[in-house]
Short mmCIF file of C-alpha atoms in Angstrom, two decimals:
data_model
loop_
_atom_site.label_atom_id
_atom_site.label_comp_id
_atom_site.label_asym_id
_atom_site.label_seq_id
_atom_site.Cartn_x
_atom_site.Cartn_y
_atom_site.Cartn_z
CA UNK R 16 0.00 0.00 0.00
CA UNK R 17 1.36 3.40 -1.02
CA UNK R 18 0.69 6.39 1.14
CA UNK R 19 1.28 9.85 -0.30
CA UNK R 20 0.99 13.15 1.42
CA UNK R 21 0.07 16.39 -0.35
CA UNK R 22 0.54 19.68 1.45
CA UNK R 23 -2.63 21.63 2.08
CA UNK R 24 -2.96 24.61 -0.27
CA UNK R 25 -2.14 27.97 1.20
CA UNK R 26 -5.05 30.29 1.88
CA UNK R 27 -4.00 32.51 -1.02
CA UNK R 28 -4.05 29.49 -3.35
CA UNK R 29 -7.57 28.61 -2.28
CA UNK R 30 -8.74 32.18 -2.72
CA UNK R 31 -7.19 32.49 -6.16
CA UNK R 32 -8.69 29.21 -7.35
CA UNK R 33 -12.09 30.03 -5.89
CA UNK R 34 -12.21 33.38 -7.66
CA UNK R 35 -10.69 32.09 -10.88
CA UNK R 36 -8.03 34.76 -10.73
CA UNK R 37 -4.83 32.78 -10.66
CA UNK R 38 -1.90 35.07 -11.41
CA UNK R 39 -0.38 32.22 -13.43
CA UNK R 40 -3.20 32.10 -15.97
CA UNK R 41 -4.36 35.73 -15.81
CA UNK R 42 -1.39 37.84 -14.74
CA UNK R 43 -2.95 41.10 -15.92
CA UNK R 44 -6.31 40.71 -14.22
CA UNK R 45 -5.70 43.62 -11.84
CA UNK R 46 -4.26 45.81 -14.62
CA UNK R 47 -7.33 45.34 -16.78
CA UNK R 48 -9.79 45.85 -13.96
CA UNK R 49 -8.17 49.12 -12.89
CA UNK R 50 -8.32 50.38 -16.48
CA UNK R 51 -11.98 49.42 -16.86
CA UNK R 52 -12.99 50.94 -13.52
CA UNK R 53 -11.04 54.10 -14.32
CA UNK R 54 -12.66 54.50 -17.73
CA UNK R 55 -16.16 53.91 -16.39
CA UNK R 56 -15.59 56.26 -13.45
CA UNK R 57 -14.39 59.07 -15.67
CA UNK R 58 -17.22 58.52 -18.15
CA UNK R 59 -19.72 58.59 -15.29
CA UNK R 60 -18.23 61.74 -13.78
CA UNK R 61 -18.12 63.42 -17.17
CA UNK R 62 -21.75 62.53 -17.84
CA UNK R 63 -22.76 64.63 -14.81
CA UNK R 64 -20.16 67.41 -14.90
CA UNK R 65 -19.76 67.94 -18.64
CA UNK R 66 -16.45 68.44 -20.38
CA UNK R 67 -15.84 71.77 -18.68
CA UNK R 68 -16.97 71.66 -15.01
CA UNK R 69 -18.45 74.96 -13.86
CA UNK R 70 -18.55 74.53 -10.08
CA UNK R 71 -15.99 73.53 -7.47
CA UNK R 72 -17.87 70.31 -6.69
CA UNK R 73 -18.06 69.38 -10.36
CA UNK R 74 -14.36 70.10 -10.78
CA UNK R 75 -13.50 67.79 -7.88
CA UNK R 76 -15.72 65.01 -9.29
CA UNK R 77 -14.23 65.41 -12.76
CA UNK R 78 -10.68 65.39 -11.38
CA UNK R 79 -11.35 62.30 -9.28
CA UNK R 80 -12.79 60.41 -12.26
CA UNK R 81 -10.12 61.47 -14.72
CA UNK R 82 -7.40 60.84 -12.15
CA UNK R 83 -8.56 57.26 -11.66
CA UNK R 84 -8.63 56.83 -15.42
CA UNK R 85 -5.03 58.03 -15.62
CA UNK R 86 -4.05 55.47 -13.00
CA UNK R 87 -5.64 52.86 -15.25
CA UNK R 88 -3.56 54.13 -18.18
CA UNK R 89 -0.41 53.63 -16.11
CA UNK R 90 -1.50 50.04 -15.46
CA UNK R 91 -2.04 49.65 -19.20
CA UNK R 92 1.47 50.94 -19.89
CA UNK R 93 2.85 48.42 -17.41
CA UNK R 94 1.04 45.66 -19.30
CA UNK R 95 2.51 46.90 -22.58
CA UNK R 96 5.96 46.90 -20.98
CA UNK R 97 5.69 43.37 -19.60
CA UNK R 98 4.30 41.91 -22.83
CA UNK R 99 6.68 43.91 -25.09
CA UNK R 100 3.58 44.93 -27.03
CA UNK R 101 5.32 47.60 -29.11
CA UNK R 102 8.63 45.76 -29.52
CA UNK R 103 11.62 44.50 -27.58
CA UNK R 104 14.19 47.11 -28.58
CA UNK R 105 15.56 50.03 -26.63
CA UNK R 106 13.45 52.53 -28.54
CA UNK R 107 10.25 50.76 -27.49
CA UNK R 108 11.30 50.90 -23.84
CA UNK R 109 12.13 54.60 -24.12
CA UNK R 110 8.75 55.34 -25.70
CA UNK R 111 6.89 53.65 -22.86
CA UNK R 112 8.99 55.45 -20.25
CA UNK R 113 8.39 58.82 -21.89
CA UNK R 114 4.66 58.14 -22.11
CA UNK R 115 4.55 57.12 -18.44
CA UNK R 116 6.20 60.43 -17.50
CA UNK R 117 3.70 62.33 -19.67
CA UNK R 118 0.78 60.58 -17.97
CA UNK R 119 2.28 61.26 -14.53
CA UNK R 120 2.57 64.97 -15.36
CA UNK R 121 -1.01 64.94 -16.66
CA UNK R 122 -2.02 63.46 -13.30
CA UNK R 123 -0.33 66.39 -11.57
CA UNK R 124 -2.40 68.73 -13.73
CA UNK R 125 -5.55 66.80 -12.83
CA UNK R 126 -4.74 67.01 -9.12
CA UNK R 127 -4.10 70.75 -9.39
CA UNK R 128 -7.43 71.22 -11.16
CA UNK R 129 -9.25 69.31 -8.45
CA UNK R 130 -7.63 71.40 -5.72
CA UNK R 131 -8.35 74.62 -7.55
CA UNK R 132 -4.67 75.51 -7.90
CA UNK R 133 -4.45 75.77 -11.67
CA UNK R 134 -3.93 79.27 -13.04
CA UNK R 135 -4.05 79.25 -16.82
CA UNK R 136 -2.76 82.81 -16.83
CA UNK R 137 0.69 81.51 -15.92
CA UNK R 138 2.94 79.78 -18.43
CA UNK R 139 3.96 77.01 -16.05
CA UNK R 140 0.39 75.92 -15.44
CA UNK R 141 -0.38 76.10 -19.17
CA UNK R 142 2.57 73.81 -19.93
CA UNK R 143 1.53 71.35 -17.23
CA UNK R 144 -2.03 71.31 -18.53
CA UNK R 145 -0.71 70.55 -22.03
CA UNK R 146 0.44 67.12 -20.85
CA UNK R 147 -3.20 65.98 -20.72
CA UNK R 148 -3.74 66.13 -24.51
CA UNK R 149 -0.10 65.24 -25.20
CA UNK R 150 -0.34 62.07 -23.12
CA UNK R 151 -3.54 61.06 -24.92
CA UNK R 152 -1.93 61.72 -28.29
CA UNK R 153 1.00 59.58 -27.19
CA UNK R 154 -1.36 56.73 -26.34
CA UNK R 155 -2.92 57.01 -29.80
CA UNK R 156 0.50 56.66 -31.42
CA UNK R 157 1.24 53.70 -29.16
CA UNK R 158 -2.04 52.13 -30.26
CA UNK R 159 -0.90 52.40 -33.88
CA UNK R 160 2.41 50.79 -32.98
CA UNK R 161 0.68 47.90 -31.20
CA UNK R 162 -1.32 47.18 -34.35
CA UNK R 163 1.76 47.40 -36.57
CA UNK R 164 3.98 45.29 -34.32
CA UNK R 165 1.41 42.49 -34.18
CA UNK R 166 2.73 41.08 -30.92
CA UNK R 167 -0.76 41.12 -29.47
CA UNK R 168 -3.04 38.84 -31.45
CA UNK R 169 -6.69 38.78 -32.37
CA UNK R 170 -8.95 41.58 -31.18
CA UNK R 171 -6.34 42.80 -28.68
CA UNK R 172 -4.11 43.76 -31.58
CA UNK R 173 -6.60 46.33 -32.84
CA UNK R 174 -8.68 47.36 -29.83
CA UNK R 175 -5.94 49.53 -28.27
CA UNK R 176 -6.11 51.69 -31.40
CA UNK R 177 -9.88 51.99 -30.98
CA UNK R 178 -9.57 52.92 -27.29
CA UNK R 179 -6.61 55.24 -27.68
CA UNK R 180 -8.25 57.23 -30.45
CA UNK R 181 -10.33 58.99 -27.76
CA UNK R 182 -8.71 62.39 -28.21
CA UNK R 183 -8.56 62.27 -32.02
CA UNK R 184 -12.27 61.37 -32.15
CA UNK R 185 -13.65 63.53 -29.33
CA UNK R 186 -11.92 66.81 -30.19
CA UNK R 187 -13.07 66.88 -33.85
CA UNK R 188 -16.58 65.87 -32.71
CA UNK R 189 -16.62 68.89 -30.41
CA UNK R 190 -15.47 71.20 -33.17
CA UNK R 191 -17.80 69.89 -35.84
CA UNK R 192 -20.99 69.01 -33.94
CA UNK R 193 -20.77 71.17 -30.83
CA UNK R 194 -20.54 70.55 -27.11
CA UNK R 195 -23.66 68.42 -26.70
CA UNK R 196 -22.68 65.84 -29.30
CA UNK R 197 -19.03 66.02 -28.29
CA UNK R 198 -20.02 65.31 -24.69
CA UNK R 199 -21.93 62.19 -25.69
CA UNK R 200 -19.09 61.02 -27.92
CA UNK R 201 -16.52 61.54 -25.15
CA UNK R 202 -18.48 59.47 -22.62
CA UNK R 203 -19.48 56.73 -25.04
CA UNK R 204 -16.00 56.40 -26.48
CA UNK R 205 -14.52 55.79 -23.02
CA UNK R 206 -16.98 52.97 -22.41
CA UNK R 207 -16.62 51.35 -25.83
CA UNK R 208 -12.87 51.92 -26.01
CA UNK R 209 -10.95 51.91 -22.75
CA UNK R 210 -13.49 50.05 -20.60
CA UNK R 211 -13.61 47.19 -23.12
CA UNK R 212 -9.83 47.29 -23.52
CA UNK R 213 -9.50 46.83 -19.78
CA UNK R 214 -11.65 43.70 -20.01
CA UNK R 215 -9.46 42.36 -22.82
CA UNK R 216 -6.29 43.13 -20.89
CA UNK R 217 -7.62 41.35 -17.81
CA UNK R 218 -7.94 38.15 -19.84
CA UNK R 219 -4.50 38.30 -21.41
CA UNK R 220 -1.88 35.70 -20.66
CA UNK R 221 1.91 36.06 -20.76
#
């Protein structure tokens, strides 16, 4: 008779298996969820405050939502780094580092807006505020590179380009159709683009 002993699984193992969130099979689950929550939070805040908040309370809500979205973008950049989504060379690593810095500076602008510190009459604040659109433009270019590189397969190869076209879709919509339509486009695009991308990222494997 053969007797074998198997060690009892650690509590963390049981929890991971029970939730179906093993870091071995879905290492980017947290990254994707943060991106999705951030996109939905910003879209929700924007739906109530508009694109240009008029009151202090609205400004705080808008800053909180957009700030959480920016945190999600940083998690997305970390996923791109770990999967070498835009390439393995030095240039690809530099691009992701530069974009991470741009997003971080945009987050500083968001925080300043929420605290009511921003003064657009001063050059320094204007330059800091510019990192918001610049960071979004950078993500759009990264989305193009993901599609060209082809290291992500299937729908995940193309969906980053859909999500990261937020600025290049929303801004023209505002200019052509006005604030009402632009507002709807901005909110809807976040849900269809970044929120869905977060779901796709959460299911990615190494």
